[in-house]
Tab-separated table of C-alpha atoms in Angstrom:
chain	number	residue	atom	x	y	z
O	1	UNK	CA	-26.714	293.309	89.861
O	2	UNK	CA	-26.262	290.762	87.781
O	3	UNK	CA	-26.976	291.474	83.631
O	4	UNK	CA	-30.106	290.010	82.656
O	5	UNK	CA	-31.021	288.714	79.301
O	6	UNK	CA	-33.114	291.715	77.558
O	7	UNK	CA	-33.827	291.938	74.081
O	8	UNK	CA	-31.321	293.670	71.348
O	9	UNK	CA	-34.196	296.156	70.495
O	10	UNK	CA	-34.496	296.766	74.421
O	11	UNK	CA	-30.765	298.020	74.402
O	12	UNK	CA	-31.417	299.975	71.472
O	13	UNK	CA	-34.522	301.467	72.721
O	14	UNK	CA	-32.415	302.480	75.808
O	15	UNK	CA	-29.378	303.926	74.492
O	16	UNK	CA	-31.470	305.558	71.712
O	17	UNK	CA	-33.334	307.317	74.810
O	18	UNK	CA	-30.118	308.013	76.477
O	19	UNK	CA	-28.438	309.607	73.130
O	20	UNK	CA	-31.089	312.178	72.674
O	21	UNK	CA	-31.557	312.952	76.245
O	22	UNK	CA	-28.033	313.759	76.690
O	23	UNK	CA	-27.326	315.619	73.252
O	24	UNK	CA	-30.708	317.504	74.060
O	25	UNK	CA	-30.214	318.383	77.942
O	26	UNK	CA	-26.934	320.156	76.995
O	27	UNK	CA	-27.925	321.908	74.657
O	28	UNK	CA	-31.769	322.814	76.103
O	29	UNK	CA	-29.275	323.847	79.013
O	30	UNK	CA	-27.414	325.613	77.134
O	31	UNK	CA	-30.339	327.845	75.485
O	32	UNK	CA	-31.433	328.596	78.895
O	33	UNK	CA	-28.385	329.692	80.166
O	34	UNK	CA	-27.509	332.233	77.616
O	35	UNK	CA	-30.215	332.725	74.735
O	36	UNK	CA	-33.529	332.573	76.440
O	37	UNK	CA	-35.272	335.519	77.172
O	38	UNK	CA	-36.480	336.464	80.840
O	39	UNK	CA	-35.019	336.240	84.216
O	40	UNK	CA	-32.455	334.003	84.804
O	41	UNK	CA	-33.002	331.195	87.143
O	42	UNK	CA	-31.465	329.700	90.307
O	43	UNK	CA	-29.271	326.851	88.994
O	44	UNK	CA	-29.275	325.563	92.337
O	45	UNK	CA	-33.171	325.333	93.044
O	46	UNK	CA	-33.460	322.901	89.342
O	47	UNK	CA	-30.481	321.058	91.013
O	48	UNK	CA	-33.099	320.419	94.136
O	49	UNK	CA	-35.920	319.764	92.171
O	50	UNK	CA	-34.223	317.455	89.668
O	51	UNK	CA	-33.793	315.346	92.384
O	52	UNK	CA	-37.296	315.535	93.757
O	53	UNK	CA	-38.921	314.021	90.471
O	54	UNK	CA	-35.944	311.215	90.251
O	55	UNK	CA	-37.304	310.181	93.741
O	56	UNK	CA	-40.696	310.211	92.659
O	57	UNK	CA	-39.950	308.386	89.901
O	58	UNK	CA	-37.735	305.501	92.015
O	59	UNK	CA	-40.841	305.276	93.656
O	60	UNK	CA	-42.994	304.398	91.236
O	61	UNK	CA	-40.201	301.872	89.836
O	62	UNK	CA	-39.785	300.313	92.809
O	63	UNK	CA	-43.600	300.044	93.022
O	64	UNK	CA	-44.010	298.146	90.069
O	65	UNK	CA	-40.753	295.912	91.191
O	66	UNK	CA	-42.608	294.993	94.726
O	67	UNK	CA	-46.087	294.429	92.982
O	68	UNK	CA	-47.940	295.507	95.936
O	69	UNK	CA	-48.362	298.387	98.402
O	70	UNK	CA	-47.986	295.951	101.284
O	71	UNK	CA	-44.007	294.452	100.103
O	72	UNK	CA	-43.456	298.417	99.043
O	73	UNK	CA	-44.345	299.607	102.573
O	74	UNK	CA	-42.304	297.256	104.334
O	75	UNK	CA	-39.228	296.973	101.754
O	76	UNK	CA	-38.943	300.946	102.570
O	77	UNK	CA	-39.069	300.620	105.992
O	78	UNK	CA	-36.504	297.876	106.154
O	79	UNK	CA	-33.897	299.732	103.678
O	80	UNK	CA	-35.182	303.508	104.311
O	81	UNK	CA	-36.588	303.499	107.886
O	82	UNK	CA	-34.426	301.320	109.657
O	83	UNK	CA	-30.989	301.710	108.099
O	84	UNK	CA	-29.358	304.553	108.839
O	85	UNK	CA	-25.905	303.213	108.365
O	86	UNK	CA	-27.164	302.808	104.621
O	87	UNK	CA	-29.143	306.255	104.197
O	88	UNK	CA	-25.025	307.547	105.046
O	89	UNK	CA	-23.583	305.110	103.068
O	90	UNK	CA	-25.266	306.346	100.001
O	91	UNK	CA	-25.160	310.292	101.273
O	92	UNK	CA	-21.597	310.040	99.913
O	93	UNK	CA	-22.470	310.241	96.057
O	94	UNK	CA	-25.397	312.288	96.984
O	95	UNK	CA	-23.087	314.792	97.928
O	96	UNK	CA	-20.703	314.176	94.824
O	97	UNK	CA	-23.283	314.189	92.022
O	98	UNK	CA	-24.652	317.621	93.405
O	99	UNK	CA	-21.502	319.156	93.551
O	100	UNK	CA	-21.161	318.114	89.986
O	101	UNK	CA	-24.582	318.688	88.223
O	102	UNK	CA	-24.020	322.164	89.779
O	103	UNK	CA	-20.547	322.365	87.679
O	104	UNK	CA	-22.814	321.921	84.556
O	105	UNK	CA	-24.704	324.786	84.977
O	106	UNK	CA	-21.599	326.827	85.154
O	107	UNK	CA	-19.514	324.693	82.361
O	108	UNK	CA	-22.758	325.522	80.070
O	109	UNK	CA	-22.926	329.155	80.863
O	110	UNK	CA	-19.024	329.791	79.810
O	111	UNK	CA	-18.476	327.089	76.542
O	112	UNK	CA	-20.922	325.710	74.056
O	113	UNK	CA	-23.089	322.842	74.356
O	114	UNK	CA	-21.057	320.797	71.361
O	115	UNK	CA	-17.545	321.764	73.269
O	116	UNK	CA	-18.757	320.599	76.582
O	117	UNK	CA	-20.285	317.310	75.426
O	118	UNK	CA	-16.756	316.574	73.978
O	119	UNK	CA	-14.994	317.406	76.671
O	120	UNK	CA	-16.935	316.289	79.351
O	121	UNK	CA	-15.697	312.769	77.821
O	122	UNK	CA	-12.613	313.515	80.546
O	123	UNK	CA	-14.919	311.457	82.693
O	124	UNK	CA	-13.832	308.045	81.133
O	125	UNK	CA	-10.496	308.406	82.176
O	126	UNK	CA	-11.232	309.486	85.239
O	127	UNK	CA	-13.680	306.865	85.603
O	128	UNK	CA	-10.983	303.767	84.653
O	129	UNK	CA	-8.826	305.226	87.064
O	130	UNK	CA	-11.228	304.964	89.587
O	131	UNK	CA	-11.844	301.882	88.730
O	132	UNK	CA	-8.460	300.762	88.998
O	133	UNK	CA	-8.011	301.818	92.250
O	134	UNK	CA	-11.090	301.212	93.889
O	135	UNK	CA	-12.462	298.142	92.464
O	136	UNK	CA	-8.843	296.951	91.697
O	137	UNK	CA	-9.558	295.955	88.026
O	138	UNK	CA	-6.894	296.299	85.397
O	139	UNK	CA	-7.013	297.668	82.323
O	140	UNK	CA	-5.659	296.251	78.565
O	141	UNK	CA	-3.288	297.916	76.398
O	142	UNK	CA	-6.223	299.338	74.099
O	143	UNK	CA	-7.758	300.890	76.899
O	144	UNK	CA	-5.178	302.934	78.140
O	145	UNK	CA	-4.284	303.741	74.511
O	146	UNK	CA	-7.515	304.883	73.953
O	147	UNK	CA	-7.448	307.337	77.393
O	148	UNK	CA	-4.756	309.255	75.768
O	149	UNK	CA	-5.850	309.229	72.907
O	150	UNK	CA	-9.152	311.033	74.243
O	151	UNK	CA	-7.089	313.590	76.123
O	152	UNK	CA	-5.520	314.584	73.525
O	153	UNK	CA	-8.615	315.203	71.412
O	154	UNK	CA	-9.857	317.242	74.357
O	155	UNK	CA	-6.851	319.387	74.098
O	156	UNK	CA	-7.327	319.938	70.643
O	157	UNK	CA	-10.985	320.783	71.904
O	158	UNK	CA	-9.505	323.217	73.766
O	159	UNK	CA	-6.607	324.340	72.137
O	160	UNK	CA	-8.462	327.115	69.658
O	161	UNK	CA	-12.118	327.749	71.174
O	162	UNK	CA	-14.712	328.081	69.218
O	163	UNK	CA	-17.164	330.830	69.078
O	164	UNK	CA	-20.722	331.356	69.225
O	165	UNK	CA	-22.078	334.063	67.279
O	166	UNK	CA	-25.481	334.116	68.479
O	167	UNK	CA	-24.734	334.298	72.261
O	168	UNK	CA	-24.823	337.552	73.300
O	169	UNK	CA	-23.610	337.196	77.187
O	170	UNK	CA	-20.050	337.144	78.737
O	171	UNK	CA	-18.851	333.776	78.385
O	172	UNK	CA	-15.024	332.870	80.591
O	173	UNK	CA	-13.967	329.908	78.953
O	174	UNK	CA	-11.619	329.013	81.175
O	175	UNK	CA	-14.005	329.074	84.298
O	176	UNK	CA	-16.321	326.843	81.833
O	177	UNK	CA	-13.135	324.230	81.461
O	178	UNK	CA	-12.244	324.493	85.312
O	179	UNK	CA	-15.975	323.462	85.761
O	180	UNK	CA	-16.206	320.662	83.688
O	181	UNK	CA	-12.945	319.561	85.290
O	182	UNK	CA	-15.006	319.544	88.375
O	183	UNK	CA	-17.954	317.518	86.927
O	184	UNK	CA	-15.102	315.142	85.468
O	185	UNK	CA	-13.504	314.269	88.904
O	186	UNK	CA	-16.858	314.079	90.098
O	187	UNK	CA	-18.609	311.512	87.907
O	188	UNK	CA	-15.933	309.671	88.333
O	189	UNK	CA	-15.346	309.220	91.422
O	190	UNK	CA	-19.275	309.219	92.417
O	191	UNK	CA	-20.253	306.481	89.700
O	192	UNK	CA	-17.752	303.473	90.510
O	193	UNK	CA	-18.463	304.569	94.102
O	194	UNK	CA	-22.001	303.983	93.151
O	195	UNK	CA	-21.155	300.678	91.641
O	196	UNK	CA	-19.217	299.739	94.038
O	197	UNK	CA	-22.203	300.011	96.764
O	198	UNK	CA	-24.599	298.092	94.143
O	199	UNK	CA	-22.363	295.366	93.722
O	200	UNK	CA	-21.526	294.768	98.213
O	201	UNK	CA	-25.137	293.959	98.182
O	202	UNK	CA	-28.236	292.567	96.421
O	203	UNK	CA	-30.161	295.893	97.435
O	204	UNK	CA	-32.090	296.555	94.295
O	205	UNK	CA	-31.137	299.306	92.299
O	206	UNK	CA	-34.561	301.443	93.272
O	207	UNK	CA	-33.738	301.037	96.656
O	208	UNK	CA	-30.618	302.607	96.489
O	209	UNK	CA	-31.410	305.568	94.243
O	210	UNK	CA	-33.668	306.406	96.566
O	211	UNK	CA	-31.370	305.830	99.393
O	212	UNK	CA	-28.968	308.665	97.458
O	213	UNK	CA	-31.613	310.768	96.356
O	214	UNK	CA	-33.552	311.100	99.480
O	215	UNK	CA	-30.021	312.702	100.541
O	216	UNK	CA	-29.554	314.314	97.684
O	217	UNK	CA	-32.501	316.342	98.414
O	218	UNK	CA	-31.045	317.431	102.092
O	219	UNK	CA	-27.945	318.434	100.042
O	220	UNK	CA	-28.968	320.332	97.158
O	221	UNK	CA	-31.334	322.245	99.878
O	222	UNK	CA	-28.111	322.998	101.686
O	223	UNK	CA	-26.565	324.361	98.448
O	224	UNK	CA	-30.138	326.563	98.088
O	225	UNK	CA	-29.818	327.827	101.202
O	226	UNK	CA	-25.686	328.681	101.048
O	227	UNK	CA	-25.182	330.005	97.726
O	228	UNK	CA	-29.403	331.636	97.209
O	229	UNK	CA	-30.719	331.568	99.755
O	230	UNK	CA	-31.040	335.200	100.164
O	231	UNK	CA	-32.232	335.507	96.597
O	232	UNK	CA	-34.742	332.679	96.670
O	233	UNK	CA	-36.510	334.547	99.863
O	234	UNK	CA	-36.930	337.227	98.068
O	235	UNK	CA	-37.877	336.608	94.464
O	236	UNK	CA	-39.143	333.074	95.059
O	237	UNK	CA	-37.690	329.592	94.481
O	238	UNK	CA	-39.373	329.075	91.073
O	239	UNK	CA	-38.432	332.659	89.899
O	240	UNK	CA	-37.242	332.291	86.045
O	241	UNK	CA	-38.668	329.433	85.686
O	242	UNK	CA	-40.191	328.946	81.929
O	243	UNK	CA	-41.150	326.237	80.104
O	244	UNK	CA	-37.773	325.899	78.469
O	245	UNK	CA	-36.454	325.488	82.329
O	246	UNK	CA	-38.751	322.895	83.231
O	247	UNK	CA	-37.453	320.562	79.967
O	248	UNK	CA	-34.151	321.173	81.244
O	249	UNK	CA	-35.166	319.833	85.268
O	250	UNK	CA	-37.397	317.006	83.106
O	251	UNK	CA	-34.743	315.730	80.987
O	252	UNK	CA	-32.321	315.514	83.838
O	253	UNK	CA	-34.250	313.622	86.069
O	254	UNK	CA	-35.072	311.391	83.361
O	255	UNK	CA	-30.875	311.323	82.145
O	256	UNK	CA	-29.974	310.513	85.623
O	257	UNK	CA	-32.574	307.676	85.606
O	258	UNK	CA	-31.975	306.238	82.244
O	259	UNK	CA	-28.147	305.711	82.869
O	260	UNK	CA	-28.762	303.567	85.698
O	261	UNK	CA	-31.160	301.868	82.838
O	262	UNK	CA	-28.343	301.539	80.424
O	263	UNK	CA	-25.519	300.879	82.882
O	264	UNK	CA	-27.538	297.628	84.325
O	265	UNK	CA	-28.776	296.174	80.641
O	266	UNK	CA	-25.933	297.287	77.916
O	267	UNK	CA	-22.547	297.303	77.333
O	268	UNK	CA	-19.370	299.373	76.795
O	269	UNK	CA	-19.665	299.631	73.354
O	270	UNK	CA	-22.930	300.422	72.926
O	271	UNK	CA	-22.409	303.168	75.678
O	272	UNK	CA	-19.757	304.608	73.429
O	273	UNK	CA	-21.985	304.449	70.554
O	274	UNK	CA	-24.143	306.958	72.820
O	275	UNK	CA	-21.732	309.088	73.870
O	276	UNK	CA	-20.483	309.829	70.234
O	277	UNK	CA	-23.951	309.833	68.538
O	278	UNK	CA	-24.554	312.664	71.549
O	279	UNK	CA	-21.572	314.704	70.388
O	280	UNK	CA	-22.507	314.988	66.520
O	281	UNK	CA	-25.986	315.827	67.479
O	282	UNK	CA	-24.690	318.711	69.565
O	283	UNK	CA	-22.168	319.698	67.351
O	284	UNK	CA	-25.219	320.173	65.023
O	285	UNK	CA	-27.638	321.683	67.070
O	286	UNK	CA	-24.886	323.955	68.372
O	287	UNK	CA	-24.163	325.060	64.477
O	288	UNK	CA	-27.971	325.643	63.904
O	289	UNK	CA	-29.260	327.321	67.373
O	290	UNK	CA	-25.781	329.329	68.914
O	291	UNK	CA	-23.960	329.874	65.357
O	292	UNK	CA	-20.860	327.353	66.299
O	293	UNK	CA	-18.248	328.181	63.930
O	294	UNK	CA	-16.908	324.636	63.539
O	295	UNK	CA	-12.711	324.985	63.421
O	296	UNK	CA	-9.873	322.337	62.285
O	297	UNK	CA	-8.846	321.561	65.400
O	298	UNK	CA	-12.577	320.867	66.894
O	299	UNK	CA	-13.238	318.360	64.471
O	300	UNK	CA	-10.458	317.035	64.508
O	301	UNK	CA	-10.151	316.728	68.496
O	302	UNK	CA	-14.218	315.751	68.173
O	303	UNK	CA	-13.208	312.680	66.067
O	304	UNK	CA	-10.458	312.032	68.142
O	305	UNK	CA	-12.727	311.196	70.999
O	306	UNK	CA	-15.537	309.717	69.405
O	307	UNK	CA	-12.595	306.368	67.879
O	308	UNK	CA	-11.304	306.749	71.806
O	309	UNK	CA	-14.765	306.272	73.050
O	310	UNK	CA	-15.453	303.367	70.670
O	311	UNK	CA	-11.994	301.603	71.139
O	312	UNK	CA	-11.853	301.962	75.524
O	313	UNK	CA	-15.321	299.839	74.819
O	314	UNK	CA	-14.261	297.440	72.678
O	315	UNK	CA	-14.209	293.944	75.078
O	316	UNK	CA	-10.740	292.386	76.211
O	317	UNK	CA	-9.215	289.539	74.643
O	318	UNK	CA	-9.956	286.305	76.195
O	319	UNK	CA	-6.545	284.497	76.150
O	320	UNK	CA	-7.159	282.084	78.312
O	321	UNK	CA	-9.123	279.783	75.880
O	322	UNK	CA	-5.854	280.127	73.713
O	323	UNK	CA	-3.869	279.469	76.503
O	324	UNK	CA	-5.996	276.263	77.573
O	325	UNK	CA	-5.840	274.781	73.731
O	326	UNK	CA	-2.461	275.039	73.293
O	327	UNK	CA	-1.716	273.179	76.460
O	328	UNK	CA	-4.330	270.659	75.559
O	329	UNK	CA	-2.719	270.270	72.162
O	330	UNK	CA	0.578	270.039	74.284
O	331	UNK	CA	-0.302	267.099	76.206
O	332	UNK	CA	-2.233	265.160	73.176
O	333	UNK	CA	1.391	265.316	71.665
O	334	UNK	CA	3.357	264.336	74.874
O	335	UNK	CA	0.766	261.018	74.627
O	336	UNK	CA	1.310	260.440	71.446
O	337	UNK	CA	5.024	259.825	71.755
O	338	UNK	CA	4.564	258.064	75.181
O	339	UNK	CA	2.402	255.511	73.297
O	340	UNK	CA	4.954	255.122	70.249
């Protein structure tokens, strides 16, 4: 997994992708959930089928990445086929990201696109501490800053919600935050575990999402079967589906896709770029399509997080070269009185 050298326009092109995907899935999500007309879905079956097309789609990735059917045959039977021990390796996230793009569903049927997008941000934090403890990197001074500084604009998020005046079902905002706190903990956790598998190996990166989404399938069937199953034999397991359903199961597949995209070819900062370019544009489709009434404290918190976001990706200070000069200068000097 090593970065390879890609164009500037290629990063853009990525994390421009990634931006409206994620400001749009929230709040396509969100329409669904609470303004669309018709029956409502089973959250669970677009769970299942989400990851159905991001298989297909590994597939055809790791197609073009083999160049024939011949290395593609026999690359999935080395790394599918015949490794179990990986297959259960990778069932471990599997199981994680379900659990948590389940959480969404339920986060965006109790709080509004624009406050979830902010607050869903609780994953960076959750993410460095991860990171600290099972990578065992370290964190600067500016990063940790920045972590608090994003919790607190998430409380101020939260402190005073904001209302929707065009959503016309019961919302319980506090089983929307308990949700997200879910999703937090687990894209967290489930991403540097993720990383952490990429980076024991030089598996490529289609191999292992379909590794985790070939189990992903066996557990989002599980979840069908456990929490609608009952339901699903009766009414079907496309009932509710619309058009505006089948964006939402589109755009996450692609989402889930494009951030192992953006994770391999850009950096920090450009990420946080995304993430607060995704939060203004669902702060303003939330104004225009649910009737957000924008408070004090919501902006406020809202700008709070997008400076954290920026400043937890600016890069660390390389002392070292600084270190190295002035003990280079050091021993120029030393020589210079030796020789006089």
């Amino acid at each position: 997994m090593a970065g390879e050298n890609v164009s500037v326009v290629f990063k853009l092109y990525c994390l421009t992708v990634m931006t409206l995907v994620a400001a749009t899935y929230t709040v396509a999500l969100r329409y669904t959930r609470t303004i669309s007309s018709g029956d409502l879905y089973f959250s669970t079956t677009a769970v299942c089928i989400t990851e159905v097309i991001k298989l297909i789609l590994s597939l055809g990735m790791l197609t073009k990445e083999t160049g024939s059917l011949i290395r593609l045959k026999n690359t999935i039977e080395e790394h599918i086929f015949f490794s179990p021990k990986e297959l259960l390796k990778l069932s471990v996230p599997s199981i994680v990201y379900a659990v948590q793009n389940n959480m969404a569903f339920v986060a965006l049927s109790n709080l509004d696109a624009a406050v979830y997008q902010v607050t869903y941000q609780l994953k960076i934090p959750c993410t460095a501490l991860c990171t600290v403890l099972m990578l065992n990197r370290s964190l600067s001074r500016l990063q940790w800053f920045s972590v608090f500084m994003l919790c607190g604009g998430v409380t101020l998020v939260q402190w005073k919600p904001v209302e929707a005046t065009k959503v016309q079902i019961e919302q319980n905002p506090l089983i929307g935050f308990i949700a997200i706190a879910v999703a937090v903990l687990c894209s967290g956790f489930a991403g540097v575990y993720f990383e952490k598998v990429l980076k024991s190996s030089d598996t490529s990166l289609w191999v292992r999402n379909i590794q985790m989404y070939l189990s992903g399938i066996v557990v989002t069937l599980i979840g069908v079967y456990l929490n609608d199953g009952d339901k699903v034999l009766e009414k079907g397991f496309f009932f509710g589906y619309t058009s505006w359903v089948c964006f939402v199961v589109f755009l996450a597949s692609v989402g889930g896709l494009y951030t192992s995209v953006v994770v391999k070819y850009t950096d920090n900062i450009m990420k946080g770029f995304s993430a607060a370019a995704a939060i203004v544009l669902s702060t303003i489709a939330s104004v225009l399509l649910f009737g957000l009434q924008i408070t004090a404290t919501f902006a406020s918190g809202a700008i709070l997080v997008c400076v954290s976001i920026y400043l937890y990706g600016l890069p660390k200070q390389d002392t070292s070269k600084v270190t190295r000069q002035v003990k280079d200068t050091d021993s120029e000097s030393r020589q210079k009185l030796v020789t006089v």
